[in-house]
Tab-separated table of C-alpha atoms and ligand atoms in Angstrom:
chain	number	residue	atom	x	y	z
A	1	MET	CA	-17.865	-33.432	8.089
A	2	THR	CA	-21.420	-32.366	6.524
A	3	ASP	CA	-21.744	-28.380	7.817
A	4	LEU	CA	-17.873	-27.247	7.792
A	5	HIS	CA	-19.822	-23.948	5.851
A	6	ARG	CA	-22.031	-24.097	9.338
A	7	LEU	CA	-18.671	-22.668	10.907
A	8	SER	CA	-17.438	-19.954	11.750
A	9	VAL	CA	-14.397	-18.416	10.744
A	10	ARG	CA	-12.711	-18.348	14.616
A	11	GLU	CA	-14.205	-22.106	14.220
A	12	MET	CA	-12.710	-23.232	11.333
A	13	THR	CA	-9.227	-21.711	12.548
A	14	GLU	CA	-9.694	-23.409	15.383
A	15	GLY	CA	-10.600	-26.986	13.456
A	16	LEU	CA	-7.949	-27.284	11.376
A	17	ALA	CA	-4.809	-26.185	14.091
A	18	ALA	CA	-6.381	-29.058	15.595
A	19	ALA	CA	-6.598	-31.522	13.031
A	20	GLN	CA	-10.032	-31.923	12.628
A	21	PHE	CA	-9.997	-31.364	9.345
A	22	SER	CA	-8.006	-30.853	6.930
A	23	SER	CA	-8.356	-27.303	4.019
A	24	ARG	CA	-9.062	-29.886	1.513
A	25	GLU	CA	-11.322	-31.427	2.850
A	26	LEU	CA	-12.710	-27.532	3.640
A	27	THR	CA	-12.022	-26.059	0.496
A	28	GLU	CA	-13.798	-29.176	-0.942
A	29	HIS	CA	-16.728	-28.622	0.357
A	30	TYR	CA	-17.327	-24.942	-0.303
A	31	LEU	CA	-16.455	-26.822	-4.010
A	32	LYS	CA	-19.024	-29.060	-3.822
A	33	ARG	CA	-21.544	-26.508	-2.332
A	34	ILE	CA	-20.538	-24.117	-4.942
A	35	GLU	CA	-20.794	-26.306	-8.122
A	36	LYS	CA	-24.278	-27.840	-6.688
A	37	ILE	CA	-26.311	-24.300	-5.673
A	38	ASP	CA	-24.594	-21.246	-6.793
A	39	ALA	CA	-26.537	-22.061	-10.614
A	40	GLN	CA	-29.406	-20.480	-8.280
A	41	VAL	CA	-27.937	-18.305	-7.295
A	42	GLN	CA	-25.029	-16.941	-9.342
A	43	SER	CA	-23.044	-15.508	-7.478
A	44	TYR	CA	-20.275	-16.249	-8.775
A	45	VAL	CA	-17.985	-15.395	-12.470
A	46	THR	CA	-14.954	-17.494	-12.315
A	47	VAL	CA	-14.925	-20.033	-10.182
A	48	THR	CA	-10.818	-21.899	-9.343
A	49	PRO	CA	-11.185	-25.649	-8.026
A	50	GLU	CA	-7.733	-25.999	-9.414
A	51	LEU	CA	-6.119	-23.184	-8.170
A	52	ALA	CA	-7.930	-23.775	-4.616
A	53	LEU	CA	-6.758	-27.374	-4.203
A	54	ALA	CA	-3.346	-26.731	-4.788
A	55	GLU	CA	-3.596	-23.712	-2.327
A	56	ALA	CA	-5.418	-25.136	0.229
A	57	ASP	CA	-2.863	-28.563	-0.451
A	58	ALA	CA	0.218	-25.893	0.067
A	59	ALA	CA	-1.693	-25.004	3.598
A	60	ASP	CA	-2.224	-28.342	4.802
A	61	ALA	CA	1.673	-28.857	4.054
A	62	LEU	CA	2.800	-25.611	5.979
A	63	ARG	CA	0.356	-26.842	8.641
A	64	LYS	CA	2.138	-29.913	8.907
A	65	ALA	CA	5.487	-28.053	8.648
A	66	GLY	CA	4.775	-26.150	11.785
A	67	GLY	CA	4.630	-22.989	9.729
A	68	ALA	CA	0.962	-22.239	9.755
A	69	ALA	CA	-0.323	-18.707	11.167
A	70	ALA	CA	-4.015	-19.108	12.339
A	71	LEU	CA	-5.843	-18.584	8.330
A	72	THR	CA	-4.056	-20.839	6.502
A	73	GLY	CA	-5.908	-22.982	4.741
A	74	VAL	CA	-9.296	-20.470	5.208
A	75	PRO	CA	-11.627	-20.538	1.752
A	76	ILE	CA	-12.774	-16.839	0.813
A	77	ALA	CA	-14.382	-14.834	-2.187
A	78	HIS	CA	-12.381	-11.582	-3.764
A	79	LYS	CA	-14.773	-9.474	-5.470
A	80	ASP	CA	-14.007	-8.514	-8.935
A	81	ILE	CA	-12.837	-5.847	-9.192
A	82	PHE	CA	-9.503	-7.020	-7.587
A	83	CYS	CA	-6.150	-7.874	-9.877
A	84	THR	CA	-5.818	-11.699	-9.496
A	85	HIS	CA	-2.607	-12.912	-11.393
A	86	GLY	CA	-3.569	-15.514	-13.837
A	87	ILE	CA	-7.300	-14.835	-12.476
A	88	LYS	CA	-9.400	-13.811	-14.475
A	89	THR	CA	-10.674	-10.116	-13.359
A	90	THR	CA	-14.033	-8.788	-15.259
A	91	ALA	CA	-15.162	-6.313	-13.457
A	92	GLY	CA	-18.821	-7.258	-14.528
A	93	SER	CA	-18.238	-5.986	-18.173
A	94	LYS	CA	-17.639	-6.403	-21.152
A	95	MET	CA	-15.108	-4.049	-21.435
A	96	LEU	CA	-12.581	-6.683	-19.366
A	97	ASP	CA	-14.784	-9.952	-19.768
A	98	ASN	CA	-11.227	-11.924	-20.814
A	99	PHE	CA	-8.855	-9.400	-19.264
A	100	ILE	CA	-6.191	-11.355	-17.327
A	101	SER	CA	-4.154	-9.662	-14.718
A	102	PRO	CA	-0.459	-9.677	-14.783
A	103	TYR	CA	-0.089	-9.120	-11.226
A	104	ASP	CA	-2.671	-9.570	-7.522
A	105	ALA	CA	-3.729	-6.926	-6.068
A	106	THR	CA	-2.400	-5.839	-2.954
A	107	VAL	CA	-5.658	-7.401	-0.615
A	108	VAL	CA	-5.064	-10.423	-2.950
A	109	ALA	CA	-1.308	-10.708	-1.873
A	110	LYS	CA	-1.959	-9.762	1.706
A	111	GLY	CA	-4.629	-13.250	1.556
A	112	LYS	CA	-1.695	-15.393	-0.530
A	113	VAL	CA	1.101	-14.336	2.531
A	114	ALA	CA	-2.036	-15.062	4.891
A	115	GLY	CA	-2.279	-18.139	3.571
A	116	LEU	CA	-6.348	-18.133	2.167
A	117	VAL	CA	-7.148	-20.636	-0.549
A	118	THR	CA	-8.955	-18.673	-3.145
A	119	LEU	CA	-12.310	-20.189	-4.391
A	120	GLY	CA	-13.106	-17.482	-7.154
A	121	LYS	CA	-14.091	-14.214	-7.715
A	122	VAL	CA	-16.957	-12.836	-7.032
A	123	ASN	CA	-19.956	-10.712	-9.065
A	124	MET	CA	-21.045	-7.333	-9.323
A	125	ASP	CA	-22.168	-4.498	-10.289
A	126	GLU	CA	-20.398	-3.420	-13.917
A	127	PHE	CA	-17.511	-1.600	-12.264
A	128	ALA	CA	-19.194	-1.771	-8.732
A	129	MET	CA	-21.056	1.882	-10.333
A	130	GLY	CA	-24.990	0.997	-8.813
A	131	SER	CA	-27.062	-0.638	-6.091
A	132	THR	CA	-27.846	-4.820	-7.288
A	133	SER	CA	-25.435	-6.610	-8.855
A	134	GLU	CA	-28.009	-6.040	-12.530
A	135	SER	CA	-25.324	-3.994	-14.536
A	136	SER	CA	-23.092	-6.987	-14.201
A	137	TYR	CA	-22.566	-8.186	-18.181
A	138	PHE	CA	-22.998	-11.777	-16.116
A	139	GLY	CA	-26.013	-11.731	-15.159
A	140	ALA	CA	-28.171	-11.012	-11.882
A	141	THR	CA	-26.961	-12.188	-8.910
A	142	LYS	CA	-29.747	-13.210	-6.505
A	143	ASN	CA	-30.191	-12.565	-2.851
A	144	PRO	CA	-30.164	-16.287	-1.338
A	145	TRP	CA	-33.132	-14.543	0.977
A	146	ALA	CA	-35.337	-14.707	-2.171
A	147	LEU	CA	-34.464	-15.544	-5.073
A	148	ASP	CA	-36.430	-12.984	-7.116
A	149	HIS	CA	-34.808	-10.618	-5.526
A	150	VAL	CA	-31.678	-8.624	-5.833
A	151	PRO	CA	-28.818	-8.984	-3.305
A	152	GLY	CA	-27.535	-4.656	-3.206
A	153	GLY	CA	-24.124	-3.695	-4.927
A	154	SER	CA	-22.357	-3.604	-5.625
A	155	SER	CA	-21.043	-6.444	-4.131
A	156	GLY	CA	-24.130	-7.819	-4.563
A	157	GLY	CA	-22.095	-12.058	-5.503
A	158	SER	CA	-19.758	-11.124	-2.207
A	159	ALA	CA	-23.346	-10.560	-0.215
A	160	ALA	CA	-24.759	-13.681	-2.174
A	161	ALA	CA	-22.179	-15.896	-1.426
A	162	LEU	CA	-22.069	-15.811	2.027
A	163	ALA	CA	-25.523	-15.691	2.438
A	164	ALA	CA	-25.778	-19.131	0.757
A	165	ASP	CA	-22.776	-19.837	2.696
A	166	LEU	CA	-20.968	-20.374	-0.565
A	167	ALA	CA	-17.442	-18.760	1.131
A	168	PRO	CA	-16.871	-18.070	4.755
A	169	PHE	CA	-15.692	-14.487	3.582
A	170	ALA	CA	-15.252	-12.308	0.785
A	171	THR	CA	-13.859	-8.904	-0.494
A	172	GLY	CA	-15.790	-6.558	-1.219
A	173	THR	CA	-15.574	-2.952	-1.665
A	174	ASP	CA	-17.406	0.153	-0.566
A	175	THR	CA	-17.389	4.181	-2.439
A	176	GLY	CA	-20.912	4.715	-2.070
A	177	GLY	CA	-22.594	1.966	0.390
A	178	SER	CA	-20.870	-1.421	-2.036
A	179	ILE	CA	-20.218	-3.045	1.441
A	180	ARG	CA	-23.065	-1.982	3.626
A	181	GLN	CA	-25.794	-2.299	1.436
A	182	PRO	CA	-25.293	-5.571	0.206
A	183	ALA	CA	-24.580	-6.502	3.834
A	184	SER	CA	-28.003	-5.020	4.698
A	185	PHE	CA	-30.050	-7.022	1.385
A	186	CYS	CA	-28.191	-9.812	2.456
A	187	GLY	CA	-28.648	-10.170	6.636
A	188	LEU	CA	-24.492	-9.858	6.810
A	189	THR	CA	-21.900	-7.904	8.341
A	190	GLY	CA	-19.890	-5.494	6.344
A	191	LEU	CA	-17.529	-2.841	7.314
A	192	LYS	CA	-16.321	0.080	5.278
A	193	PRO	CA	-12.782	1.494	7.035
A	194	THR	CA	-11.454	4.901	6.953
A	195	TYR	CA	-10.101	6.029	3.823
A	196	GLY	CA	-6.631	5.420	3.223
A	197	ARG	CA	-6.920	2.274	6.095
A	198	VAL	CA	-6.889	-1.328	3.064
A	199	SER	CA	-4.868	-0.162	0.052
A	200	ARG	CA	-6.252	0.364	-3.463
A	201	PHE	CA	-3.290	-1.304	-5.158
A	202	GLY	CA	-4.870	-3.164	-8.259
A	203	MET	CA	-8.521	-2.875	-6.993
A	204	ILE	CA	-9.994	-0.914	-10.408
A	205	ALA	CA	-10.920	2.319	-10.022
A	206	TYR	CA	-14.719	3.527	-9.788
A	207	ALA	CA	-13.947	6.987	-7.852
A	208	SER	CA	-10.288	7.194	-7.014
A	209	SER	CA	-11.522	9.597	-4.130
A	210	LEU	CA	-14.302	7.433	-1.912
A	211	ASP	CA	-13.786	3.266	-3.404
A	212	GLN	CA	-12.282	1.639	-0.233
A	213	GLY	CA	-12.052	-2.759	0.182
A	214	GLY	CA	-13.093	-4.615	3.268
A	215	PRO	CA	-13.783	-7.616	5.178
A	216	MET	CA	-17.567	-9.148	4.775
A	217	ALA	CA	-18.376	-11.784	6.525
A	218	ARG	CA	-21.963	-12.919	9.137
A	219	SER	CA	-20.188	-12.316	11.975
A	220	ALA	CA	-17.924	-9.022	13.631
A	221	GLU	CA	-16.285	-11.556	15.017
A	222	ASP	CA	-15.251	-13.377	10.984
A	223	CYS	CA	-15.409	-9.495	9.146
A	224	ALA	CA	-12.167	-9.031	12.305
A	225	TYR	CA	-10.319	-11.659	11.323
A	226	LEU	CA	-10.078	-10.927	7.423
A	227	MET	CA	-9.662	-7.023	8.351
A	228	ASN	CA	-6.138	-8.185	10.111
A	229	VAL	CA	-5.351	-9.304	6.220
A	230	MET	CA	-6.373	-6.554	4.753
A	231	ALA	CA	-5.591	-3.316	6.457
A	232	GLY	CA	-2.224	-1.753	6.537
A	233	HIS	CA	-0.272	1.348	4.360
A	234	ASP	CA	0.698	-0.031	1.264
A	235	ALA	CA	3.348	2.492	-0.320
A	236	LYS	CA	2.345	1.348	-3.481
A	237	ASP	CA	-1.151	2.836	-3.201
A	238	SER	CA	-0.617	6.550	-3.054
A	239	THR	CA	-3.219	7.849	-0.362
A	240	SER	CA	-3.091	5.107	2.310
A	241	VAL	CA	-1.919	6.004	5.452
A	242	GLU	CA	1.192	4.852	7.322
A	243	LYS	CA	-0.399	4.365	10.377
A	244	ASP	CA	-0.062	0.903	13.236
A	245	VAL	CA	-3.047	-1.594	12.389
A	246	ASP	CA	-5.147	-2.694	15.598
A	247	ASN	CA	-5.732	-6.625	16.367
A	248	TYR	CA	-9.093	-6.138	15.179
A	249	VAL	CA	-9.503	-10.011	16.566
A	250	ALA	CA	-8.022	-9.277	19.463
A	251	ASN	CA	-9.733	-5.598	19.709
A	252	LEU	CA	-13.371	-7.612	19.568
A	253	ASN	CA	-13.992	-7.266	23.564
A	254	GLY	CA	-12.195	-4.195	23.829
A	255	THR	CA	-15.281	-1.576	24.361
A	256	THR	CA	-18.221	-2.249	26.020
A	257	VAL	CA	-22.005	-0.898	25.720
A	258	LYS	CA	-22.494	-0.164	29.026
A	259	GLY	CA	-22.000	4.034	28.803
A	260	LEU	CA	-21.899	4.277	24.849
A	261	ARG	CA	-22.908	6.962	23.586
A	262	ILE	CA	-24.900	6.995	20.482
A	263	GLY	CA	-25.486	9.379	17.967
A	264	ILE	CA	-29.398	9.387	16.232
A	265	PRO	CA	-29.785	11.111	13.646
A	266	LYS	CA	-33.423	13.106	13.775
A	267	GLN	CA	-33.001	14.015	9.871
A	268	TYR	CA	-32.822	10.044	8.759
A	269	PHE	CA	-34.994	8.524	10.534
A	270	ASN	CA	-37.657	11.526	8.813
A	271	VAL	CA	-36.264	10.395	5.054
A	272	ALA	CA	-39.242	10.433	2.961
A	273	GLY	CA	-39.040	7.052	1.884
A	274	LEU	CA	-37.296	5.311	4.930
A	275	ASP	CA	-39.960	2.094	4.775
A	276	ALA	CA	-41.524	1.322	8.101
A	277	ASP	CA	-40.337	-2.132	8.744
A	278	VAL	CA	-36.387	-0.606	8.379
A	279	LYS	CA	-37.395	1.795	10.718
A	280	ALA	CA	-39.703	-0.076	12.989
A	281	ARG	CA	-36.488	-2.789	12.800
A	282	VAL	CA	-33.310	-0.045	13.181
A	283	GLU	CA	-35.407	1.272	16.507
A	284	GLU	CA	-35.484	-1.544	18.707
A	285	SER	CA	-31.424	-3.059	17.800
A	286	LEU	CA	-31.357	0.212	19.699
A	287	LYS	CA	-33.767	-0.277	22.070
A	288	LYS	CA	-31.384	-3.726	22.481
A	289	LEU	CA	-28.133	-1.336	22.169
A	290	GLU	CA	-29.786	0.943	24.820
A	291	ASP	CA	-30.169	-2.220	27.469
A	292	MET	CA	-27.042	-3.009	26.942
A	293	GLY	CA	-26.152	-0.245	28.324
A	294	ALA	CA	-25.657	2.333	25.816
A	295	ILE	CA	-26.960	6.234	25.720
A	296	LEU	CA	-29.000	7.254	22.593
A	297	VAL	CA	-28.332	11.052	22.388
A	298	GLU	CA	-29.923	13.148	19.025
A	299	ILE	CA	-28.436	15.003	16.737
A	300	ASP	CA	-28.479	16.930	14.123
A	301	LEU	CA	-26.942	16.147	10.709
A	302	ASN	CA	-28.045	18.881	8.534
A	303	MET	CA	-25.920	18.495	4.901
A	304	THR	CA	-28.158	14.978	4.473
A	305	GLU	CA	-30.346	16.773	1.746
A	306	SER	CA	-26.763	17.630	0.373
A	307	TYR	CA	-25.495	13.931	0.325
A	308	VAL	CA	-27.088	12.882	-3.090
A	309	PRO	CA	-26.516	15.244	-5.695
A	310	THR	CA	-23.201	16.139	-4.128
A	311	TYR	CA	-21.730	12.213	-3.755
A	312	TYR	CA	-23.375	12.417	-7.957
A	313	LEU	CA	-21.048	13.979	-9.262
A	314	ILE	CA	-17.904	14.153	-7.583
A	315	ALA	CA	-18.492	9.459	-7.930
A	316	PRO	CA	-19.681	10.130	-11.520
A	317	ALA	CA	-16.933	13.036	-12.260
A	318	GLU	CA	-14.052	10.703	-10.918
A	319	ALA	CA	-15.619	7.965	-12.771
A	320	SER	CA	-15.237	9.479	-16.055
A	321	SER	CA	-11.300	10.376	-15.097
A	322	ASN	CA	-10.295	7.024	-13.719
A	323	LEU	CA	-12.065	4.741	-17.193
A	324	SER	CA	-10.829	7.211	-19.608
A	325	ARG	CA	-8.166	4.612	-19.555
A	326	PHE	CA	-10.445	1.559	-21.554
A	327	ASP	CA	-9.546	3.337	-25.295
A	328	GLY	CA	-9.766	0.043	-27.260
A	329	VAL	CA	-6.304	0.571	-27.487
A	330	ARG	CA	-3.713	-0.770	-24.398
A	331	TYR	CA	-6.416	-4.015	-22.707
A	332	GLY	CA	-9.688	-4.564	-23.047
A	333	TYR	CA	-12.282	-4.815	-25.293
A	334	ARG	CA	-11.211	-3.282	-28.324
A	335	ALA	CA	-14.165	-2.610	-31.177
A	336	GLU	CA	-13.774	-5.265	-34.433
A	337	ASN	CA	-12.492	-3.936	-37.766
A	338	PRO	CA	-11.958	-0.149	-36.380
A	339	VAL	CA	-12.090	2.284	-39.607
A	340	ASP	CA	-10.095	4.655	-38.065
A	341	LEU	CA	-8.034	5.790	-34.644
A	342	MET	CA	-11.836	8.047	-33.202
A	343	ASP	CA	-14.116	5.407	-34.737
A	344	LEU	CA	-11.923	3.002	-32.191
A	345	TYR	CA	-12.243	5.130	-29.082
A	346	LYS	CA	-16.230	5.443	-30.305
A	347	ARG	CA	-17.371	1.754	-30.837
A	348	SER	CA	-14.943	0.019	-28.321
A	349	ARG	CA	-16.297	2.750	-25.725
A	350	SER	CA	-19.768	2.199	-26.859
A	351	GLU	CA	-19.524	-1.307	-27.192
A	352	GLY	CA	-17.697	-1.799	-24.448
A	353	PHE	CA	-19.500	0.027	-21.184
A	354	GLY	CA	-23.466	-0.709	-20.104
A	355	PRO	CA	-25.777	1.839	-20.075
A	356	GLU	CA	-25.308	3.154	-16.205
A	357	VAL	CA	-21.345	2.832	-16.264
A	358	GLN	CA	-22.255	5.752	-19.480
A	359	ARG	CA	-24.243	7.342	-17.868
A	360	ARG	CA	-21.926	8.264	-15.153
A	361	ILE	CA	-19.467	9.058	-18.034
A	362	LEU	CA	-21.567	10.943	-19.243
A	363	ILE	CA	-22.213	13.113	-16.764
A	364	GLY	CA	-19.092	12.941	-15.240
A	365	THR	CA	-17.207	15.357	-18.402
A	366	TYR	CA	-20.317	17.416	-18.130
A	367	ALA	CA	-19.695	17.940	-14.501
A	368	LEU	CA	-15.718	18.354	-15.131
A	369	SER	CA	-16.020	19.918	-18.383
A	370	ALA	CA	-14.614	23.949	-18.308
A	371	GLY	CA	-18.046	25.744	-19.196
A	372	TYR	CA	-19.282	23.938	-15.872
A	373	TYR	CA	-16.696	23.286	-13.524
A	374	ASP	CA	-16.658	25.907	-11.244
A	375	ALA	CA	-20.969	25.485	-11.222
A	376	TYR	CA	-20.408	21.135	-10.459
A	377	TYR	CA	-17.405	19.759	-9.656
A	378	VAL	CA	-15.622	22.400	-7.522
A	379	LYS	CA	-19.330	23.269	-5.695
A	380	ALA	CA	-19.838	19.406	-4.670
A	381	GLN	CA	-16.711	20.262	-3.196
A	382	LYS	CA	-17.324	22.494	-1.191
A	383	VAL	CA	-19.839	20.768	0.108
A	384	ARG	CA	-18.082	17.336	0.167
A	385	ARG	CA	-16.019	19.354	2.796
A	386	LEU	CA	-19.450	20.963	4.977
A	387	ILE	CA	-20.854	17.825	4.985
A	388	GLN	CA	-17.162	16.038	6.548
A	389	GLN	CA	-18.004	19.305	9.152
A	390	ASP	CA	-20.999	18.166	9.477
A	391	PHE	CA	-20.084	14.775	11.131
A	392	LEU	CA	-16.995	15.290	12.928
A	393	LYS	CA	-19.341	18.535	15.154
A	394	ALA	CA	-21.807	15.097	15.961
A	395	PHE	CA	-18.665	13.303	17.451
A	396	GLU	CA	-17.746	15.487	19.397
A	397	SER	CA	-20.703	14.438	21.263
A	398	VAL	CA	-20.626	10.973	20.493
A	399	ASP	CA	-19.316	8.089	20.231
A	400	VAL	CA	-20.792	6.851	16.948
A	401	ILE	CA	-24.046	7.527	15.105
A	402	ALA	CA	-26.771	4.629	14.423
A	403	ALA	CA	-28.827	5.181	11.296
A	404	PRO	CA	-30.255	2.478	8.489
A	405	SER	CA	-28.107	1.085	6.093
A	406	ALA	CA	-30.623	1.045	3.496
A	407	PRO	CA	-34.104	2.355	3.553
A	408	THR	CA	-35.847	-0.365	2.288
A	409	THR	CA	-35.065	-4.220	2.168
A	410	ALA	CA	-34.404	-5.616	-1.342
A	411	TYR	CA	-35.658	-4.471	-4.757
A	412	ARG	CA	-36.897	-7.345	-6.663
A	413	ILE	CA	-34.778	-8.424	-9.701
A	414	GLY	CA	-36.443	-5.918	-12.726
A	415	ALA	CA	-37.874	-3.805	-9.951
A	416	ASN	CA	-36.477	-0.977	-12.895
A	417	LEU	CA	-36.598	1.499	-10.979
A	418	SER	CA	-35.209	4.831	-12.659
A	419	PRO	CA	-32.174	6.131	-11.790
A	420	VAL	CA	-32.808	9.100	-9.644
A	421	GLU	CA	-35.443	6.581	-7.254
A	422	MET	CA	-31.951	3.977	-6.716
A	423	TYR	CA	-29.686	6.741	-6.025
A	424	LEU	CA	-32.001	7.862	-4.027
A	425	GLY	CA	-31.884	4.817	-1.980
A	426	ASP	CA	-27.464	5.546	-2.076
A	427	ILE	CA	-28.713	7.999	1.219
A	428	TYR	CA	-27.564	6.525	4.357
A	429	THR	CA	-24.659	5.753	3.218
A	430	ILE	CA	-23.033	7.864	0.211
A	431	ALA	CA	-21.830	10.511	3.299
A	432	VAL	CA	-19.610	8.107	4.973
A	433	ASN	CA	-18.009	7.524	1.668
A	434	LEU	CA	-17.289	12.057	1.147
A	435	ALA	CA	-16.140	12.042	4.683
A	436	GLY	CA	-14.144	8.972	4.639
A	437	LEU	CA	-15.544	6.984	7.497
A	438	PRO	CA	-15.652	3.892	8.550
A	439	ALA	CA	-18.754	2.606	8.754
A	440	ILE	CA	-20.494	-1.120	9.659
A	441	ASN	CA	-23.520	-2.972	8.760
A	442	ALA	CA	-25.231	-5.145	11.322
A	443	PRO	CA	-28.019	-8.055	10.519
A	444	VAL	CA	-31.465	-6.554	12.942
A	445	GLY	CA	-34.134	-8.512	12.283
A	446	PHE	CA	-36.164	-8.959	8.640
A	447	ASP	CA	-39.279	-7.551	6.812
A	448	LYS	CA	-42.900	-8.026	6.604
A	449	ASP	CA	-41.707	-10.636	3.534
A	450	SER	CA	-38.728	-12.105	5.501
A	451	LEU	CA	-35.773	-10.100	3.934
A	452	PRO	CA	-32.869	-8.660	6.163
A	453	VAL	CA	-32.592	-5.131	7.343
A	454	GLY	CA	-29.052	-3.915	8.183
A	455	LEU	CA	-28.540	-1.202	10.707
A	456	GLN	CA	-24.938	0.887	10.243
A	457	LEU	CA	-23.091	2.086	13.038
A	458	ILE	CA	-20.529	4.953	11.821
A	459	GLY	CA	-17.550	5.835	13.763
A	460	ASN	CA	-15.153	8.616	13.987
A	461	TYR	CA	-11.490	8.101	12.046
A	462	TRP	CA	-9.917	5.142	12.770
A	463	SER	CA	-12.486	3.582	14.741
A	464	GLU	CA	-12.744	-0.505	12.788
A	465	SER	CA	-11.883	-1.798	15.969
A	466	GLN	CA	-14.521	-0.482	18.553
A	467	LEU	CA	-17.653	-0.801	15.820
A	468	LEU	CA	-16.406	-4.267	14.733
A	469	SER	CA	-16.412	-4.727	18.756
A	470	VAL	CA	-19.377	-2.844	19.183
A	471	VAL	CA	-21.999	-4.732	16.483
A	472	HIS	CA	-20.169	-7.518	18.821
A	473	GLN	CA	-20.965	-6.941	21.422
A	474	TYR	CA	-24.481	-6.824	20.031
A	475	GLN	CA	-23.955	-10.251	18.354
A	476	GLN	CA	-23.380	-11.825	21.918
A	477	ALA	CA	-26.627	-10.803	23.123
A	478	THR	CA	-28.614	-11.194	20.185
A	479	ASP	CA	-29.159	-13.849	17.507
A	480	TRP	CA	-30.077	-11.905	13.704
A	481	HIS	CA	-26.278	-12.760	13.058
A	482	THR	CA	-26.701	-16.712	13.346
A	483	LYS	CA	-29.879	-16.943	11.372
A	484	ARG	CA	-30.304	-18.451	7.644
A	485	ALA	CA	-31.674	-17.759	4.453
A	486	ALA	CA	-33.036	-21.810	3.122
A	487	ILE	CA	-30.857	-22.132	0.516
A	488	ALA	CA	-27.649	-22.582	2.365
A	489	GLU	CA	-29.394	-25.288	4.695
A	490	GLU	CA	-29.538	-27.368	1.670
A	491	ASN	CA	-25.996	-29.518	1.722
A	492	ALA	CA	-24.645	-30.638	-1.236
B	501	LIG	N1	-24.546	2.595	-5.247
B	501	LIG	C1	-23.821	3.798	-5.497
B	501	LIG	C2	-23.254	3.778	-6.562
B	501	LIG	O1	-23.838	2.708	-7.389
B	501	LIG	C3	-22.457	3.054	-4.459
B	501	LIG	C4	-21.836	1.724	-5.493
B	501	LIG	C5	-20.220	2.048	-4.879
B	501	LIG	O2	-19.846	2.030	-3.366
B	501	LIG	N2	-19.138	0.501	-5.563
B	501	LIG	O3	-22.390	4.807	-6.875
């Protein structure tokens, strides 16, 4: 078969179960594609062909022995923020260029238990700080829809690998939009779960009260398969929640769009930087949902103007604390020939971290410093609570809230936005993390330059099944999620 990469994850599980192809064939197929096509996209930081083939053979043997689970033998790409035993984990940074983790992240370990085959590790903004994947020490990943554009970030490698059909699904992480925004820029489906649903153990920390891993794929159905693997309580993560997980695949038809109350926040559609095509496509998708029986309800989210300043205090504050562990002493990059300990610290950090990471460490350290702590950090925490309350109030009258995932489509590589311009692009995603809510991106069409546009649906706590189900219904009635970039049509 030459077109195994065209199959959905469900079709892969069916094909494997019916012995139409083996995991080795499927894995070799993807490895060939990566070898041929990824030079143009640069989505992978590390490809692990030998390991992948060994895992594929083990999966095939298990299947022959009758011990296979649904996903046994299906390949996956992991964002290079998840620690992988024996494989380099870089977080897109020079600081961790040679870091080999002695253990697997819980998400990776769960993938192994489910029988997933690791193709490799995919690129990202350095320490997940960014919206373009350009801040990676390993260079910019390209958007498969237009190679001179960014795939978004920080999970840009995951998105690009998927949009070029170089993996059937991928892990991502979302601290302020890093699953939803690259999914939007690359025409994919991506779910940011409720905070605490997916273990953060072994996921390199950016801002711990906001970080959450989640699935990225072409459809809600494919995301549901990966969510079944990723979700669940983990005693190794103190903020992981002890709450039963849903069967996200079995629940795909569990919600009907008919009668679903979708909140449309007035403030969101009047944001200054909202691109006219993005607005039009999102409105068309809402019209479609209305045709399917949803009830559109205008709502107020009065705290919208506070999102960016609040997030850009809290996230850097937590980052400055988390990243203090990279000091050149225990692991990671170490400056050469230090004259004393202070010189070792200073130069290891100045040479090992890129400019955006350094900027955030400085902002965060400032916001947490004795004289400014109350004025900045404490105040931001209070506003964070108000933002959360704003959402909870909205959920008293609606089931889900609709928004664009980003105000624009993908930027050009090297567009060189100022930090503040870049931060403003996060307006639609960051409040969800501040409130700890789940949200999903679904592709809903293209702009005038044929770049994908995404719709975001935000749900109440623990409503992952509902979000996946609503998008699944939408995807049964439309075909945006089946569109492929030209490069994905290339055969290896
Ligand atoms: N773009 C946002 C930031 O730079 C979000 C990143 C993320 O979710 N990891 O912080």
